[in-house]
MMTF fields as JSON, N, C-alpha, C and O atoms, coordinates in Angstrom:
{
  "mmtfVersion": "1.0.0",
  "mmtfProducer": "UNKNOWN",
  "numBonds": 499,
  "numAtoms": 500,
  "numGroups": 125,
  "numChains": 1,
  "numModels": 1,
  "chainsPerModel": [1],
  "groupsPerChain": [125],
  "chainIdList": ["A"],
  "bondAtomList": [4, 2, 8, 6, 12, 10, 16, 14, 20, 18, 24, 22, 28, 26, 32, 30, 36, 34, 40, 38, 44, 42, 48, 46, 52, 50, 56, 54, 60, 58, 64, 62, 68, 66, 72, 70, 76, 74, 80, 78, 84, 82, 88, 86, 92, 90, 96, 94, 100, 98, 104, 102, 108, 106, 112, 110, 116, 114, 120, 118, 124, 122, 128, 126, 132, 130, 136, 134, 140, 138, 144, 142, 148, 146, 152, 150, 156, 154, 160, 158, 164, 162, 168, 166, 172, 170, 176, 174, 180, 178, 184, 182, 188, 186, 192, 190, 196, 194, 200, 198, 204, 202, 208, 206, 212, 210, 216, 214, 220, 218, 224, 222, 228, 226, 232, 230, 236, 234, 240, 238, 244, 242, 248, 246, 252, 250, 256, 254, 260, 258, 264, 262, 268, 266, 272, 270, 276, 274, 280, 278, 284, 282, 288, 286, 292, 290, 296, 294, 300, 298, 304, 302, 308, 306, 312, 310, 316, 314, 320, 318, 324, 322, 328, 326, 332, 330, 336, 334, 340, 338, 344, 342, 348, 346, 352, 350, 356, 354, 360, 358, 364, 362, 368, 366, 372, 370, 376, 374, 380, 378, 384, 382, 388, 386, 392, 390, 396, 394, 400, 398, 404, 402, 408, 406, 412, 410, 416, 414, 420, 418, 424, 422, 428, 426, 432, 430, 436, 434, 440, 438, 444, 442, 448, 446, 452, 450, 456, 454, 460, 458, 464, 462, 468, 466, 472, 470, 476, 474, 480, 478, 484, 482, 488, 486, 492, 490, 496, 494],
  "bondOrderList": [1, 1, 1, 1, 1, 1, 1, 1, 1, 1, 1, 1, 1, 1, 1, 1, 1, 1, 1, 1, 1, 1, 1, 1, 1, 1, 1, 1, 1, 1, 1, 1, 1, 1, 1, 1, 1, 1, 1, 1, 1, 1, 1, 1, 1, 1, 1, 1, 1, 1, 1, 1, 1, 1, 1, 1, 1, 1, 1, 1, 1, 1, 1, 1, 1, 1, 1, 1, 1, 1, 1, 1, 1, 1, 1, 1, 1, 1, 1, 1, 1, 1, 1, 1, 1, 1, 1, 1, 1, 1, 1, 1, 1, 1, 1, 1, 1, 1, 1, 1, 1, 1, 1, 1, 1, 1, 1, 1, 1, 1, 1, 1, 1, 1, 1, 1, 1, 1, 1, 1, 1, 1, 1, 1],
  "groupList": [{"groupName": "GLN", "atomNameList": ["N", "CA", "C", "O"], "elementList": ["N", "C", "C", "O"], "formalChargeList": [0, 0, 0, 0], "bondAtomList": [1, 0, 2, 1, 3, 2], "bondOrderList": [1, 1, 2], "singleLetterCode": "Q", "chemCompType": "L-PEPTIDE LINKING"}, {"groupName": "VAL", "atomNameList": ["N", "CA", "C", "O"], "elementList": ["N", "C", "C", "O"], "formalChargeList": [0, 0, 0, 0], "bondAtomList": [1, 0, 2, 1, 3, 2], "bondOrderList": [1, 1, 2], "singleLetterCode": "V", "chemCompType": "L-PEPTIDE LINKING"}, {"groupName": "LEU", "atomNameList": ["N", "CA", "C", "O"], "elementList": ["N", "C", "C", "O"], "formalChargeList": [0, 0, 0, 0], "bondAtomList": [1, 0, 2, 1, 3, 2], "bondOrderList": [1, 1, 2], "singleLetterCode": "L", "chemCompType": "L-PEPTIDE LINKING"}, {"groupName": "GLU", "atomNameList": ["N", "CA", "C", "O"], "elementList": ["N", "C", "C", "O"], "formalChargeList": [0, 0, 0, 0], "bondAtomList": [1, 0, 2, 1, 3, 2], "bondOrderList": [1, 1, 2], "singleLetterCode": "E", "chemCompType": "L-PEPTIDE LINKING"}, {"groupName": "SER", "atomNameList": ["N", "CA", "C", "O"], "elementList": ["N", "C", "C", "O"], "formalChargeList": [0, 0, 0, 0], "bondAtomList": [1, 0, 2, 1, 3, 2], "bondOrderList": [1, 1, 2], "singleLetterCode": "S", "chemCompType": "L-PEPTIDE LINKING"}, {"groupName": "GLY", "atomNameList": ["N", "CA", "C", "O"], "elementList": ["N", "C", "C", "O"], "formalChargeList": [0, 0, 0, 0], "bondAtomList": [1, 0, 2, 1, 3, 2], "bondOrderList": [1, 1, 2], "singleLetterCode": "G", "chemCompType": "PEPTIDE LINKING"}, {"groupName": "ALA", "atomNameList": ["N", "CA", "C", "O"], "elementList": ["N", "C", "C", "O"], "formalChargeList": [0, 0, 0, 0], "bondAtomList": [1, 0, 2, 1, 3, 2], "bondOrderList": [1, 1, 2], "singleLetterCode": "A", "chemCompType": "L-PEPTIDE LINKING"}, {"groupName": "ARG", "atomNameList": ["N", "CA", "C", "O"], "elementList": ["N", "C", "C", "O"], "formalChargeList": [0, 0, 0, 0], "bondAtomList": [1, 0, 2, 1, 3, 2], "bondOrderList": [1, 1, 2], "singleLetterCode": "R", "chemCompType": "L-PEPTIDE LINKING"}, {"groupName": "CYS", "atomNameList": ["N", "CA", "C", "O"], "elementList": ["N", "C", "C", "O"], "formalChargeList": [0, 0, 0, 0], "bondAtomList": [1, 0, 2, 1, 3, 2], "bondOrderList": [1, 1, 2], "singleLetterCode": "C", "chemCompType": "L-PEPTIDE LINKING"}, {"groupName": "TYR", "atomNameList": ["N", "CA", "C", "O"], "elementList": ["N", "C", "C", "O"], "formalChargeList": [0, 0, 0, 0], "bondAtomList": [1, 0, 2, 1, 3, 2], "bondOrderList": [1, 1, 2], "singleLetterCode": "Y", "chemCompType": "L-PEPTIDE LINKING"}, {"groupName": "ILE", "atomNameList": ["N", "CA", "C", "O"], "elementList": ["N", "C", "C", "O"], "formalChargeList": [0, 0, 0, 0], "bondAtomList": [1, 0, 2, 1, 3, 2], "bondOrderList": [1, 1, 2], "singleLetterCode": "I", "chemCompType": "L-PEPTIDE LINKING"}, {"groupName": "ASN", "atomNameList": ["N", "CA", "C", "O"], "elementList": ["N", "C", "C", "O"], "formalChargeList": [0, 0, 0, 0], "bondAtomList": [1, 0, 2, 1, 3, 2], "bondOrderList": [1, 1, 2], "singleLetterCode": "N", "chemCompType": "L-PEPTIDE LINKING"}, {"groupName": "MET", "atomNameList": ["N", "CA", "C", "O"], "elementList": ["N", "C", "C", "O"], "formalChargeList": [0, 0, 0, 0], "bondAtomList": [1, 0, 2, 1, 3, 2], "bondOrderList": [1, 1, 2], "singleLetterCode": "M", "chemCompType": "L-PEPTIDE LINKING"}, {"groupName": "LYS", "atomNameList": ["N", "CA", "C", "O"], "elementList": ["N", "C", "C", "O"], "formalChargeList": [0, 0, 0, 0], "bondAtomList": [1, 0, 2, 1, 3, 2], "bondOrderList": [1, 1, 2], "singleLetterCode": "K", "chemCompType": "L-PEPTIDE LINKING"}, {"groupName": "TRP", "atomNameList": ["N", "CA", "C", "O"], "elementList": ["N", "C", "C", "O"], "formalChargeList": [0, 0, 0, 0], "bondAtomList": [1, 0, 2, 1, 3, 2], "bondOrderList": [1, 1, 2], "singleLetterCode": "W", "chemCompType": "L-PEPTIDE LINKING"}, {"groupName": "PHE", "atomNameList": ["N", "CA", "C", "O"], "elementList": ["N", "C", "C", "O"], "formalChargeList": [0, 0, 0, 0], "bondAtomList": [1, 0, 2, 1, 3, 2], "bondOrderList": [1, 1, 2], "singleLetterCode": "F", "chemCompType": "L-PEPTIDE LINKING"}, {"groupName": "PRO", "atomNameList": ["N", "CA", "C", "O"], "elementList": ["N", "C", "C", "O"], "formalChargeList": [0, 0, 0, 0], "bondAtomList": [1, 0, 2, 1, 3, 2], "bondOrderList": [1, 1, 2], "singleLetterCode": "P", "chemCompType": "L-PEPTIDE LINKING"}, {"groupName": "THR", "atomNameList": ["N", "CA", "C", "O"], "elementList": ["N", "C", "C", "O"], "formalChargeList": [0, 0, 0, 0], "bondAtomList": [1, 0, 2, 1, 3, 2], "bondOrderList": [1, 1, 2], "singleLetterCode": "T", "chemCompType": "L-PEPTIDE LINKING"}, {"groupName": "ASP", "atomNameList": ["N", "CA", "C", "O"], "elementList": ["N", "C", "C", "O"], "formalChargeList": [0, 0, 0, 0], "bondAtomList": [1, 0, 2, 1, 3, 2], "bondOrderList": [1, 1, 2], "singleLetterCode": "D", "chemCompType": "L-PEPTIDE LINKING"}],
  "groupTypeList": [0, 1, 0, 2, 1, 3, 4, 5, 5, 5, 4, 1, 0, 6, 5, 5, 4, 2, 7, 2, 4, 8, 1, 1, 4, 5, 9, 6, 10, 11, 11, 12, 9, 13, 5, 14, 15, 7, 0, 6, 16, 5, 13, 0, 7, 3, 14, 1, 4, 5, 10, 17, 17, 5, 11, 5, 7, 17, 9, 9, 6, 18, 4, 6, 7, 5, 7, 15, 17, 10, 4, 17, 18, 11, 6, 13, 11, 17, 1, 4, 2, 0, 12, 11, 5, 2, 13, 16, 3, 18, 17, 6, 12, 9, 9, 8, 6, 6, 5, 17, 7, 5, 6, 9, 18, 2, 4, 7, 6, 4, 9, 9, 18, 9, 14, 5, 0, 5, 17, 0, 1, 17, 1, 4, 4],
  "groupIdList": [1, 2, 3, 4, 5, 6, 7, 8, 9, 10, 11, 12, 13, 14, 15, 16, 17, 18, 19, 20, 21, 22, 23, 24, 25, 26, 27, 28, 29, 30, 31, 32, 33, 34, 35, 36, 37, 38, 39, 40, 41, 42, 43, 44, 45, 46, 47, 48, 49, 50, 51, 52, 53, 54, 55, 56, 57, 58, 59, 60, 61, 62, 63, 64, 65, 66, 67, 68, 69, 70, 71, 72, 73, 74, 75, 76, 77, 78, 79, 80, 81, 82, 83, 84, 85, 86, 87, 88, 89, 90, 91, 92, 93, 94, 95, 96, 97, 98, 99, 100, 101, 102, 103, 104, 105, 106, 107, 108, 109, 110, 111, 112, 113, 114, 115, 116, 117, 118, 119, 120, 121, 122, 123, 124, 125],
  "secStructList": [7, 7, 3, 3, 3, 3, 3, 7, 7, 3, 3, 3, 3, 6, 6, 7, 7, 3, 3, 3, 3, 3, 3, 3, 3, 1, 1, 7, 4, 4, 4, 1, 3, 3, 3, 3, 3, 3, 3, 7, 6, 6, 1, 7, 7, 3, 3, 3, 3, 3, 3, 7, 1, 1, 1, 7, 7, 3, 3, 3, 7, 6, 6, 6, 6, 6, 6, 3, 3, 3, 3, 3, 3, 6, 6, 6, 6, 3, 3, 3, 3, 3, 3, 7, 1, 7, 7, 4, 4, 4, 7, 3, 3, 3, 3, 3, 3, 3, 3, 7, 7, 1, 1, 7, 7, 6, 6, 7, 4, 4, 4, 7, 7, 3, 3, 7, 7, 7, 3, 3, 3, 3, 3, 3, 7],
  "xCoordList": [111.785, 111.202, 111.18, 112.209, 110.021, 109.874, 110.166, 109.647, 111.0, 111.311, 111.202, 111.54, 110.719, 110.601, 111.377, 111.191, 112.23, 113.026, 112.888, 113.284, 112.308, 112.116, 113.318, 114.078, 113.459, 114.451, 113.983, 113.039, 114.657, 114.379, 113.582, 113.388, 113.118, 112.399, 113.324, 114.546, 112.73, 113.523, 112.662, 111.436, 113.323, 112.629, 112.804, 113.92, 111.703, 111.746, 110.782, 109.908, 110.953, 110.019, 108.849, 108.949, 107.762, 106.586, 106.953, 107.686, 106.427, 106.74, 107.897, 108.13, 108.611, 109.76, 109.376, 108.196, 110.394, 110.194, 111.025, 112.086, 110.513, 111.243, 110.913, 109.842, 111.856, 111.619, 111.836, 112.946, 110.789, 110.868, 111.119, 110.567, 111.947, 112.216, 111.96, 112.114, 111.571, 111.296, 111.89, 111.413, 112.925, 113.559, 112.91, 112.812, 112.477, 111.819, 112.784, 113.407, 112.905, 113.718, 112.856, 111.915, 113.201, 112.511, 111.349, 110.75, 111.013, 109.905, 110.05, 110.457, 109.72, 109.796, 108.623, 107.468, 108.914, 107.837, 106.895, 105.775, 107.334, 106.414, 105.257, 104.268, 105.374, 104.295, 103.534, 102.78, 103.743, 103.097, 102.362, 102.761, 101.295, 100.75, 101.427, 101.761, 101.625, 102.395, 101.624, 100.801, 101.908, 101.243, 102.068, 103.007, 101.694, 102.266, 101.134, 100.064, 101.402, 100.473, 101.222, 102.452, 100.469, 101.102, 100.26, 99.053, 100.938, 100.246, 100.851, 102.033, 100.016, 100.422, 100.102, 99.219, 100.796, 100.533, 99.075, 98.505, 98.474, 97.088, 96.058, 94.861, 96.511, 95.581, 95.69, 96.67, 94.676, 94.7, 95.609, 95.85, 96.106, 96.909, 96.029, 94.891, 96.54, 95.775, 96.561, 97.785, 95.826, 96.41, 96.782, 96.052, 97.915, 98.411, 98.36, 97.861, 98.887, 98.998, 99.219, 99.682, 98.883, 99.108, 99.329, 98.99, 99.902, 100.18, 99.857, 100.242, 99.138, 98.637, 99.708, 100.733, 99.452, 100.267, 100.044, 98.98, 101.042, 100.868, 100.941, 102.037, 99.785, 99.801, 100.305, 100.532, 100.479, 101.083, 100.285, 100.865, 98.971, 98.159, 98.344, 98.461, 98.365, 98.606, 97.34, 96.496, 97.239, 96.075, 96.551, 97.569, 95.787, 96.186, 95.0, 93.868, 95.286, 94.312, 94.152, 95.051, 93.018, 92.787, 93.878, 94.263, 94.366, 95.373, 96.715, 97.541, 96.924, 98.205, 98.158, 99.182, 96.992, 96.861, 97.358, 96.987, 98.205, 98.745, 100.043, 100.742, 100.37, 101.619, 102.576, 103.793, 102.033, 102.856, 102.815, 101.826, 103.912, 103.97, 104.584, 105.696, 103.852, 104.374, 104.961, 104.428, 106.056, 106.688, 107.443, 107.712, 107.774, 108.554, 109.75, 109.729, 110.763, 111.927, 112.095, 112.653, 111.608, 111.636, 113.059, 113.317, 113.963, 115.348, 115.967, 116.799, 115.545, 116.075, 115.126, 115.4, 113.995, 112.985, 112.601, 112.527, 112.365, 112.137, 110.854, 110.551, 110.118, 108.967, 109.261, 109.764, 108.947, 109.277, 108.041, 107.029, 108.156, 107.102, 107.774, 108.438, 107.595, 108.099, 107.043, 105.895, 107.437, 106.499, 106.949, 108.022, 106.135, 106.406, 105.356, 104.281, 105.681, 104.717, 104.275, 103.088, 105.205, 104.845, 104.221, 104.58, 103.282, 102.55, 102.759, 103.068, 102.598, 102.738, 101.822, 102.185, 100.661, 99.738, 100.212, 99.594, 101.282, 101.878, 102.804, 103.283, 103.054, 103.931, 103.351, 102.215, 104.142, 103.686, 104.819, 105.857, 104.603, 105.455, 104.889, 103.695, 105.739, 105.319, 105.777, 106.919, 104.849, 105.116, 104.87, 103.88, 105.763, 105.457, 104.919, 105.231, 104.114, 103.469, 103.315, 103.298, 103.204, 103.053, 102.219, 102.116, 101.635, 100.818, 100.822, 101.235, 100.352, 100.364, 99.034, 98.977, 97.992, 96.694, 96.095, 96.435, 95.226, 94.604, 93.6, 93.407, 92.962, 92.001, 92.369, 92.73, 92.274, 92.731, 92.112, 91.589, 92.198, 91.811, 93.035, 93.449, 93.62, 94.876, 94.78, 95.776, 93.602, 93.469, 93.244, 93.15, 93.16, 92.851, 94.05, 94.549, 94.501, 95.7, 95.566, 96.564, 94.35, 94.15, 94.493, 94.655, 94.607, 94.929, 96.436, 96.869, 97.22, 98.67, 99.264, 98.919, 100.157, 100.756, 102.131, 102.6, 102.769, 104.15, 104.27, 103.74, 104.985, 105.123, 106.567, 107.301, 106.953, 108.247, 108.162, 107.098, 109.29, 109.36, 108.965, 108.747, 108.878, 108.463, 109.622, 110.731, 109.354, 110.333, 109.6, 108.522, 110.192, 109.518, 109.673, 110.767, 108.567, 108.552, 107.998, 106.904, 108.764, 108.341, 108.407, 109.45, 107.289, 107.208, 106.886, 105.862, 107.752, 107.567, 107.025, 107.276, 106.278, 105.662, 106.569, 106.212],
  "yCoordList": [76.31, 76.89, 78.41, 79.036, 78.981, 80.43, 81.078, 80.66, 82.098, 82.845, 84.331, 84.806, 85.065, 86.513, 87.101, 86.683, 88.053, 88.678, 90.186, 90.799, 90.779, 92.234, 92.93, 92.343, 94.189, 95.052, 96.492, 96.783, 97.386, 98.802, 99.45, 100.666, 98.661, 99.259, 100.073, 100.03, 100.813, 101.612, 102.574, 102.465, 103.523, 104.53, 105.891, 106.292, 106.597, 107.928, 108.839, 108.376, 110.111, 111.072, 111.263, 110.99, 111.731, 112.002, 112.928, 113.903, 112.593, 113.356, 112.77, 113.16, 111.847, 111.25, 110.181, 109.927, 109.559, 108.554, 107.314, 107.375, 106.205, 104.947, 104.194, 104.354, 103.379, 102.52, 101.071, 100.679, 100.298, 98.883, 98.091, 98.399, 97.082, 96.202, 94.76, 94.38, 93.977, 92.554, 91.78, 91.873, 91.022, 90.206, 88.826, 88.169, 88.412, 87.113, 86.147, 86.481, 84.979, 83.936, 82.7, 82.436, 81.951, 80.708, 80.817, 79.801, 82.018, 82.215, 83.592, 84.549, 83.683, 84.96, 85.843, 85.455, 87.038, 87.856, 88.417, 88.817, 88.451, 88.956, 87.982, 88.333, 86.78, 85.799, 85.659, 84.706, 86.624, 86.605, 87.917, 88.959, 87.866, 89.102, 89.326, 88.377, 90.594, 90.949, 91.954, 92.719, 91.93, 92.879, 93.196, 92.482, 94.281, 94.661, 94.734, 95.283, 94.171, 94.222, 94.786, 94.849, 95.189, 95.638, 95.209, 94.989, 95.099, 94.734, 95.494, 95.356, 96.295, 97.037, 96.213, 95.356, 96.453, 95.694, 95.774, 96.862, 94.629, 94.588, 94.777, 94.846, 94.861, 95.069, 93.934, 93.19, 93.821, 92.807, 93.239, 94.428, 92.255, 92.555, 93.262, 92.852, 94.31, 95.039, 95.18, 95.308, 95.153, 95.306, 96.76, 97.67, 96.971, 98.319, 98.611, 99.651, 97.668, 97.915, 96.593, 95.622, 96.562, 95.359, 95.684, 96.769, 94.728, 94.889, 93.581, 92.51, 93.671, 92.473, 91.773, 92.361, 90.529, 89.784, 90.364, 90.911, 90.244, 90.66, 92.157, 92.714, 92.834, 94.262, 95.128, 96.324, 94.553, 95.278, 96.464, 97.481, 96.36, 97.444, 97.515, 96.498, 98.74, 98.951, 99.408, 100.105, 98.994, 99.32, 99.672, 99.171, 100.547, 101.022, 101.073, 101.346, 100.806, 101.072, 102.586, 103.348, 103.004, 104.439, 105.085, 106.228, 104.365, 104.914, 105.144, 105.921, 104.468, 104.544, 105.381, 105.89, 105.515, 106.185, 107.629, 108.386, 107.979, 109.33, 109.516, 110.511, 108.549, 108.641, 107.499, 107.682, 106.325, 105.14, 104.786, 105.037, 104.195, 103.736, 102.34, 102.125, 101.398, 100.045, 99.926, 100.488, 99.197, 99.021, 97.699, 97.101, 97.265, 96.038, 96.265, 97.124, 95.492, 95.445, 93.976, 93.185, 93.63, 92.224, 91.686, 90.513, 92.536, 92.106, 91.699, 90.794, 92.385, 92.086, 91.208, 90.864, 90.849, 90.036, 90.651, 89.971, 91.939, 92.697, 93.513, 94.071, 93.574, 94.461, 95.442, 95.058, 96.708, 97.754, 98.547, 98.562, 99.194, 100.097, 101.379, 101.408, 102.429, 103.749, 104.421, 104.576, 104.818, 105.423, 106.837, 107.043, 107.797, 109.207, 109.767, 109.192, 110.874, 111.501, 110.584, 110.523, 109.872, 108.887, 109.533, 110.64, 108.811, 109.267, 108.261, 107.099, 108.681, 107.731, 106.515, 105.417, 106.693, 105.568, 104.576, 103.525, 104.883, 103.927, 102.948, 101.993, 103.174, 102.287, 100.883, 100.68, 99.912, 98.526, 97.658, 98.153, 96.362, 95.418, 95.299, 95.061, 95.464, 95.41, 94.095, 93.667, 93.472, 92.187, 92.272, 92.857, 91.694, 91.511, 90.102, 89.183, 89.963, 88.687, 88.529, 89.509, 87.288, 87.024, 85.767, 84.914, 85.678, 84.512, 84.215, 85.037, 83.017, 82.576, 81.986, 81.309, 82.222, 81.632, 82.325, 83.467, 81.637, 82.184, 83.274, 84.179, 83.198, 84.214, 84.66, 83.843, 85.949, 86.43, 87.786, 88.479, 88.123, 89.443, 90.009, 89.509, 91.032, 91.582, 92.009, 91.973, 92.408, 92.98, 91.938, 92.286, 90.686, 89.656, 88.741, 88.113, 88.674, 87.912, 86.429, 85.774, 85.903, 84.472, 84.052, 82.862, 85.01, 84.677, 84.607, 84.225, 84.973, 84.97, 83.686, 83.248, 83.098, 81.821, 81.971, 81.077, 83.101, 83.271, 84.606, 85.631, 84.554, 85.723, 85.897, 84.928, 87.15, 87.442, 87.432, 87.196, 87.691, 87.626, 88.946, 89.001, 89.986, 91.279, 92.211, 91.773, 93.5, 94.531, 95.629, 96.064, 96.071, 97.004, 98.445, 98.888, 99.153, 100.588, 101.301, 100.991, 102.259, 103.03, 104.514, 105.026, 105.188, 106.607, 107.372, 107.129, 108.282, 109.06, 110.441, 110.992, 110.978, 112.3, 113.416, 114.588],
  "zCoordList": [91.764, 92.963, 92.827, 92.571, 92.997, 92.874, 94.22, 95.255, 94.184, 95.397, 95.123, 94.039, 96.134, 96.054, 97.232, 98.375, 96.954, 98.002, 97.898, 96.907, 98.964, 98.985, 99.609, 100.379, 99.253, 99.874, 99.734, 99.0, 100.446, 100.282, 101.394, 101.39, 102.34, 103.449, 104.334, 104.185, 105.254, 106.166, 106.936, 106.953, 107.577, 108.372, 107.727, 107.399, 107.546, 106.951, 107.701, 108.435, 107.506, 108.065, 107.102, 105.906, 107.651, 106.833, 105.672, 105.835, 104.514, 103.312, 102.513, 101.369, 103.113, 102.447, 101.441, 101.199, 100.86, 99.819, 100.105, 100.726, 99.637, 99.648, 98.364, 97.779, 97.953, 96.8, 97.22, 97.581, 97.17, 97.491, 96.215, 95.158, 96.328, 95.198, 95.599, 96.76, 94.626, 94.85, 93.686, 92.555, 93.972, 92.943, 92.949, 93.985, 91.787, 91.628, 90.961, 89.953, 91.506, 90.88, 90.666, 91.415, 89.626, 89.348, 88.384, 88.032, 87.948, 87.009, 86.375, 87.034, 85.116, 84.411, 84.807, 84.635, 85.339, 85.899, 84.839, 85.157, 83.591, 82.578, 82.352, 81.708, 82.868, 82.791, 84.101, 84.298, 84.996, 86.305, 86.538, 86.018, 87.316, 87.846, 89.186, 89.896, 89.522, 90.711, 91.555, 91.052, 92.822, 93.7, 94.921, 95.273, 95.553, 96.846, 97.865, 97.601, 99.021, 100.138, 101.344, 101.354, 102.347, 103.58, 104.774, 104.671, 105.903, 107.135, 108.296, 108.612, 108.917, 110.107, 111.349, 111.307, 112.438, 113.671, 114.08, 114.157, 114.339, 114.784, 113.697, 113.977, 112.451, 111.343, 110.336, 110.314, 109.515, 108.472, 107.339, 107.131, 106.614, 105.445, 104.424, 104.197, 103.814, 102.818, 101.526, 101.519, 100.457, 99.137, 98.901, 99.294, 98.262, 97.975, 96.476, 96.047, 95.69, 94.256, 93.54, 94.138, 92.257, 91.472, 90.012, 89.539, 89.308, 87.885, 87.197, 87.666, 86.066, 85.411, 84.584, 84.238, 84.28, 83.335, 81.948, 81.659, 81.101, 79.717, 79.534, 79.468, 79.449, 79.134, 80.279, 80.096, 81.43, 82.542, 83.028, 83.408, 83.027, 83.557, 85.068, 85.75, 85.566, 86.986, 87.7, 87.137, 88.947, 89.759, 91.161, 91.639, 91.805, 93.125, 94.076, 93.676, 95.334, 96.377, 96.507, 96.151, 97.012, 97.171, 98.022, 97.777, 99.003, 99.909, 99.221, 99.7, 98.101, 97.412, 96.133, 95.678, 95.576, 94.28, 94.366, 95.263, 93.41, 93.371, 94.121, 93.929, 94.985, 95.759, 95.448, 95.475, 95.153, 94.911, 93.434, 92.746, 92.957, 91.576, 91.53, 92.012, 90.949, 90.77, 89.378, 88.421, 89.265, 87.966, 87.945, 88.987, 86.754, 86.612, 85.694, 84.813, 85.922, 85.041, 84.663, 85.424, 83.49, 83.098, 82.946, 83.213, 82.523, 82.357, 83.694, 83.761, 84.752, 86.086, 86.89, 88.039, 86.262, 86.954, 88.3, 89.323, 88.262, 89.487, 89.378, 88.324, 90.459, 90.565, 91.685, 92.741, 91.451, 92.408, 92.809, 92.109, 93.938, 94.404, 94.867, 95.903, 94.095, 94.463, 95.322, 94.906, 96.517, 97.448, 97.768, 98.334, 97.408, 97.664, 98.619, 98.79, 99.223, 100.117, 101.231, 101.551, 101.824, 102.84, 104.065, 104.464, 104.646, 105.824, 106.959, 106.696, 108.199, 109.312, 109.163, 109.585, 108.579, 108.389, 107.331, 107.16, 106.625, 105.695, 106.403, 105.792, 107.667, 108.435, 108.466, 108.894, 108.005, 107.921, 107.411, 106.972, 107.476, 106.773, 105.357, 105.177, 104.374, 102.987, 102.359, 102.523, 101.634, 101.004, 99.509, 99.068, 98.734, 97.33, 97.134, 97.89, 96.112, 95.832, 94.325, 93.58, 93.895, 92.468, 92.262, 93.143, 91.091, 90.783, 89.298, 88.48, 88.967, 87.575, 87.13, 86.103, 87.859, 87.509, 86.285, 85.975, 85.617, 84.427, 84.718, 83.906, 85.866, 86.273, 87.685, 88.532, 87.923, 89.22, 89.521, 88.649, 90.788, 91.267, 91.942, 92.989, 91.374, 91.89, 93.347, 94.069, 93.782, 95.111, 96.205, 97.382, 95.831, 96.813, 97.037, 96.103, 98.277, 98.619, 98.261, 97.961, 98.291, 98.053, 96.634, 96.364, 95.726, 94.337, 94.08, 92.993, 95.076, 94.911, 95.473, 96.571, 94.701, 95.091, 95.726, 96.43, 95.474, 95.929, 96.665, 96.236, 97.787, 98.659, 99.093, 99.284, 99.244, 99.833, 101.347, 101.92, 101.988, 103.441, 104.102, 105.312, 103.313, 103.823, 104.104, 104.41, 103.996, 104.335, 105.097, 104.693, 106.197, 107.1, 106.622, 106.27, 106.62, 106.34, 107.56, 108.033, 108.066, 109.225, 108.885, 108.478, 109.057, 108.742, 110.018, 110.656, 110.376, 111.592, 111.259, 110.187, 112.206, 111.975, 112.428, 112.309]
}
């Protein structure tokens, strides 16, 4: 059984940083594509960042590019999201997700088979 557990959320002031972590159990993450999504109250879930299976190429939404960094630690079976320069509009519940399909689109939630429970990020101005 594959499980994803996020941690690292919290409350920070604008300009601050947080590092989200997602520990995956039940499957080796180097054989999975991984992503981070977020959902603010009253808004649709949106993709933030993703990393491919194998070569581990990273991709970012425009809102995250230049401020956020996704990374993996295969030894710890963990995927992380370093968030710098946080803005109030980054306030949301953040979810990590993973999948094992042969073909996928990192930016689309429907391609992910496994999801964490979410961790709240709140950025005050």
